[in-house]
XYZ file of C-alpha atoms in Angstrom:
256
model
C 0.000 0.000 0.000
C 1.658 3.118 -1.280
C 1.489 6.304 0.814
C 0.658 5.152 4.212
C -0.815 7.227 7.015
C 0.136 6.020 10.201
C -1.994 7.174 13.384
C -1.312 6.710 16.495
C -4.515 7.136 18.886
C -5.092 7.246 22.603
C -9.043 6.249 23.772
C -9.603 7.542 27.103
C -12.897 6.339 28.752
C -14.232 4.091 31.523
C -12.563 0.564 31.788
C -16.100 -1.352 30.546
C -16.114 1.296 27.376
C -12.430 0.768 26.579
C -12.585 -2.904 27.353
C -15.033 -3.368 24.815
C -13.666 -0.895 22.087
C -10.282 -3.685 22.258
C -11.851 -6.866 22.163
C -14.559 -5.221 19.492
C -11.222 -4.204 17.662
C -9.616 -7.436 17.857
C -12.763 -9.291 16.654
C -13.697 -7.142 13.880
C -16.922 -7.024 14.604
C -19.632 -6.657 11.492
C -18.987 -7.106 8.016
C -17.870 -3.534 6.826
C -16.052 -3.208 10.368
C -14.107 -6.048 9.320
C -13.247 -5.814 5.601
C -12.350 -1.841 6.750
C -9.920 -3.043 9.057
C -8.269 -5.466 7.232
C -7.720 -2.675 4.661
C -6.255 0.030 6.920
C -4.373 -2.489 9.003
C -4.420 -2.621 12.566
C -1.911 -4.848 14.899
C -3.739 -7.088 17.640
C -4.327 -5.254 20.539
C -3.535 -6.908 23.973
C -3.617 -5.604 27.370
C -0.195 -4.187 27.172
C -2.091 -1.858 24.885
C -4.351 -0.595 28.067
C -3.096 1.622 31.016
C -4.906 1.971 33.965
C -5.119 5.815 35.178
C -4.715 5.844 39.029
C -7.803 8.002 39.092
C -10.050 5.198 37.459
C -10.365 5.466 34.051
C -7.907 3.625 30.940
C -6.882 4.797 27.885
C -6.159 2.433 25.451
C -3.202 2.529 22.827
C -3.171 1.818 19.254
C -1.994 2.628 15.602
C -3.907 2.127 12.440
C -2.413 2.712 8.790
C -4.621 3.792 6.038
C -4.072 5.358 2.499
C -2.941 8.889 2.065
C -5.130 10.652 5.356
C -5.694 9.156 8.869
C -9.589 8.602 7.664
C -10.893 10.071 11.167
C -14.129 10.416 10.465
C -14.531 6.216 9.896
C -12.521 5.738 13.327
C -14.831 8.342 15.240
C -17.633 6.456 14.081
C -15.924 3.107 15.010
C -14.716 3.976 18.414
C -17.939 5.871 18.864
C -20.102 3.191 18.209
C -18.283 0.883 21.115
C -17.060 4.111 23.324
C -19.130 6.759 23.320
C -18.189 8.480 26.006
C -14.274 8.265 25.652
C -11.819 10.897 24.753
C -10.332 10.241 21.664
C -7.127 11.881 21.102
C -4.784 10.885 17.850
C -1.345 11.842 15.860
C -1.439 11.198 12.245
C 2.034 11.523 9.958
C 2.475 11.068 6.453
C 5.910 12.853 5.621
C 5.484 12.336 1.782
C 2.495 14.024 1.773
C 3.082 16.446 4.121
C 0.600 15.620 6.894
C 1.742 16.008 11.021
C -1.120 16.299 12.793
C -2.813 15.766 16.240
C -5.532 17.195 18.403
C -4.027 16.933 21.194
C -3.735 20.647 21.660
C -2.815 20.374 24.862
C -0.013 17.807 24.491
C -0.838 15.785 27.174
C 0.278 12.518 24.782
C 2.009 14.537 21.536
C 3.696 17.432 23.148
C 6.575 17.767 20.755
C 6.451 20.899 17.986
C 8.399 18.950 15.216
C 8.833 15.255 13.331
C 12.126 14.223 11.472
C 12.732 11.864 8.996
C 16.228 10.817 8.289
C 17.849 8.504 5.668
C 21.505 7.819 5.660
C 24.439 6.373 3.438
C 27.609 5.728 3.919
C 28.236 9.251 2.531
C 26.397 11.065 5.321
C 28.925 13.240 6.446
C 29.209 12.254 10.206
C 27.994 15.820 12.121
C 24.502 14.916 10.019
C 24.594 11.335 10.839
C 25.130 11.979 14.501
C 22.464 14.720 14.506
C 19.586 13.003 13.126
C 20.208 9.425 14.464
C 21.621 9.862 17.856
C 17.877 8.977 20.220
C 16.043 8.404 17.122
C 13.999 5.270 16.165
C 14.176 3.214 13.453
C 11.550 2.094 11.353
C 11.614 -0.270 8.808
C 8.428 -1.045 7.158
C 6.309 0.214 4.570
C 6.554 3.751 3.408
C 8.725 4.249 6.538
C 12.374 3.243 6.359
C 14.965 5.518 8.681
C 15.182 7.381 11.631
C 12.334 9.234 13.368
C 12.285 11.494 15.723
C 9.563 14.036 17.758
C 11.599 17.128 18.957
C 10.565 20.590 20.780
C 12.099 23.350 18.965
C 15.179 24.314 20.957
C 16.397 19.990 20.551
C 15.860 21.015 16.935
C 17.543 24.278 17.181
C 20.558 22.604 18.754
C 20.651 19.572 16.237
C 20.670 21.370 12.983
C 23.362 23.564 14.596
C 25.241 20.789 14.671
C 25.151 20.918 10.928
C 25.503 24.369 10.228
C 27.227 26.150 13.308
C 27.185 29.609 11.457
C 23.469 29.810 11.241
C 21.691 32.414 13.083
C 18.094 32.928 14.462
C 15.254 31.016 15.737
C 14.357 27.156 14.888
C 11.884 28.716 12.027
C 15.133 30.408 10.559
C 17.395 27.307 11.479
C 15.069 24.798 9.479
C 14.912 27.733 6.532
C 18.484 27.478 6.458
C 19.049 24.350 6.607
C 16.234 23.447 3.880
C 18.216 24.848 1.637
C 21.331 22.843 2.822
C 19.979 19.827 2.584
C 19.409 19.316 -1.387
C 23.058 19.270 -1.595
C 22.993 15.999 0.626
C 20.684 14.863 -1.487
C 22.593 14.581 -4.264
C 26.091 14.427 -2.981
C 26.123 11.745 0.096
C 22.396 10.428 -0.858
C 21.160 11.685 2.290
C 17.500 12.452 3.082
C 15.902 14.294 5.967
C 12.783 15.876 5.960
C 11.363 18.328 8.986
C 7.503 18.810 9.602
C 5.711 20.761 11.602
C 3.295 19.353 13.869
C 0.084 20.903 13.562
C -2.043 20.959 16.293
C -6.357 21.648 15.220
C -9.219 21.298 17.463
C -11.297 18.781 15.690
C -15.278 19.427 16.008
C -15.556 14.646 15.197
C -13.745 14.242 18.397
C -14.517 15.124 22.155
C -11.382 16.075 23.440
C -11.816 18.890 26.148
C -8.852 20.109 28.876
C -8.425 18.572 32.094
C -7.273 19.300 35.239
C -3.818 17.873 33.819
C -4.145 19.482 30.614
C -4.540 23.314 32.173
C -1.563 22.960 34.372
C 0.388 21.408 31.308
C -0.558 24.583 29.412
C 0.517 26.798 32.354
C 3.941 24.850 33.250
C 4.577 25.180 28.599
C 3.939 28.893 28.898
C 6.203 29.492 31.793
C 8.675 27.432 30.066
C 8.286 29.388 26.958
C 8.930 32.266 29.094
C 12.467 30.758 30.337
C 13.295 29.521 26.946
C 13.415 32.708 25.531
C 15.503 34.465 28.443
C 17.722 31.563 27.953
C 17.803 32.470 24.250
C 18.996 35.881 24.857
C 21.598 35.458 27.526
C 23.459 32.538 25.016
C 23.619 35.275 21.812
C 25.129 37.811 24.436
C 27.377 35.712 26.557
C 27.785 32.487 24.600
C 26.155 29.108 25.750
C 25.430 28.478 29.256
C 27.432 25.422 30.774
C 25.736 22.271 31.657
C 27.402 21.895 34.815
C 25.357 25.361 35.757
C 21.723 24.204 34.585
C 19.330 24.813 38.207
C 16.917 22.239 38.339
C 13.712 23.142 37.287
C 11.248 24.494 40.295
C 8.638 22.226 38.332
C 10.906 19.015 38.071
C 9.147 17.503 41.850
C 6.215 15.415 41.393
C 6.000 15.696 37.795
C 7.494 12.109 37.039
């Protein structure tokens, strides 16, 4: 299956609604359920694929692949149908065509701002190779073969600095930059990497409101924001800051 869509989603609900939403999943339930899910593909799901919130409550983890678009208007009315109360929350990436998406807007499960794709050769010059590899996974199946990785912008910033330690400005300007870099490792080590933005849209199919969690997530990412950019400004006037002298965060207790 050319151009494949992989989604990852994350069902939140009562244990009897997510209970049933996995088995229904693993039996394939009803004739159209069944022929669409052998179609888009979807692993067996076991209960490995189910956490238990301390709360009460699961959320249950699973990826589907489908052609060209995540196709979330079939698995709202799939889950729906077996979980109608639940939360659905869901990351869909398709780097050939473009698509990084999720509405988890308040990345509770997808928090990271940026996906990269990396191929390698033998003629990857070594600062790339190291960059884009180093804590990345690798895939090898169908329409994804190399490294992957899910970044926040200043890990980006500092990897593709790596590559080009003369450029200046922020990660936008950095991934500008190094865009126009990168065709020449095309075609001289046969080296691909591609950089997407992760676009985050609040999707009127799916229930998926802020929590408790979710507001002091948004609070803690603004305050860090705040830092970031401080941080920014005292390394372009006095060079970057030793690790050695990093304070641990005020935030760092009880967040684990």
């Amino acid at each position: 299956m050319a151009n494949i869509c992989y989604t990852k989603y994350k069902v939140e609900g009562s244990e009897k609604e997510v209970e049933a939403l996995r088995k229904a999943l693993n039996k394939r339930e009803g004739k159209k359920f069944a022929s669409y899910l052998r179609y888009c593909r979807l692993a067996p799901l076991t209960e490995a694929s189910v956490r238990k919130f301390p709360n009460g409550g699961e959320v249950l983890s699973f990826e589907t692949a489908t052609k060209w678009g995540p196709e979330l208007e079939d698995w709202t009315d799939i889950i729906r149908a077996r979980a109608p109360h639940a939360q659905i929350v869901y990351y869909a990436e398709e780097f050939w065509q473009g698509i990084h998406e999720t509405n988890d807007i308040w990345g509770k499960y997808f928090p990271q701002s940026y996906a990269v794709f990396a191929s390698v050769s033998e003629k990857t010059p070594e600062c790339v190779r190291k960059a884009f590899t180093e804590g990345a996974e690798l895939r090898l199946r169908e329409d994804q073969d190399g490294w992957f990785s899910y970044l926040a912008p200043r890990d980006l910033f500092h990897k593709i600095h790596e590559v080009l330690p003369k450029a200046r400005g922020c990660t936008s300007n950095l991934v500008d930059a190094f865009y126009e870099h990168k065709n020449k490792l095309l075609w001289e080590t046969d080296t691909t990497i591609a950089i997407g933005r992760i676009h985050r849209v609040e999707d009127p199919m799916i229930k998926n409101g802020p929590c408790w969690y979710c507001k002091r997530l948004e609070v803690l990412q603004d305050d860090l924001g705040w830092y970031q950019k401080m941080l920014d400004q005292y390394e372009r006037r006095f060079g970057e800051l030793p690790k050695e002298e990093w304070l641990p965060s005020p935030y760092s207790k009880g967040m684990n």
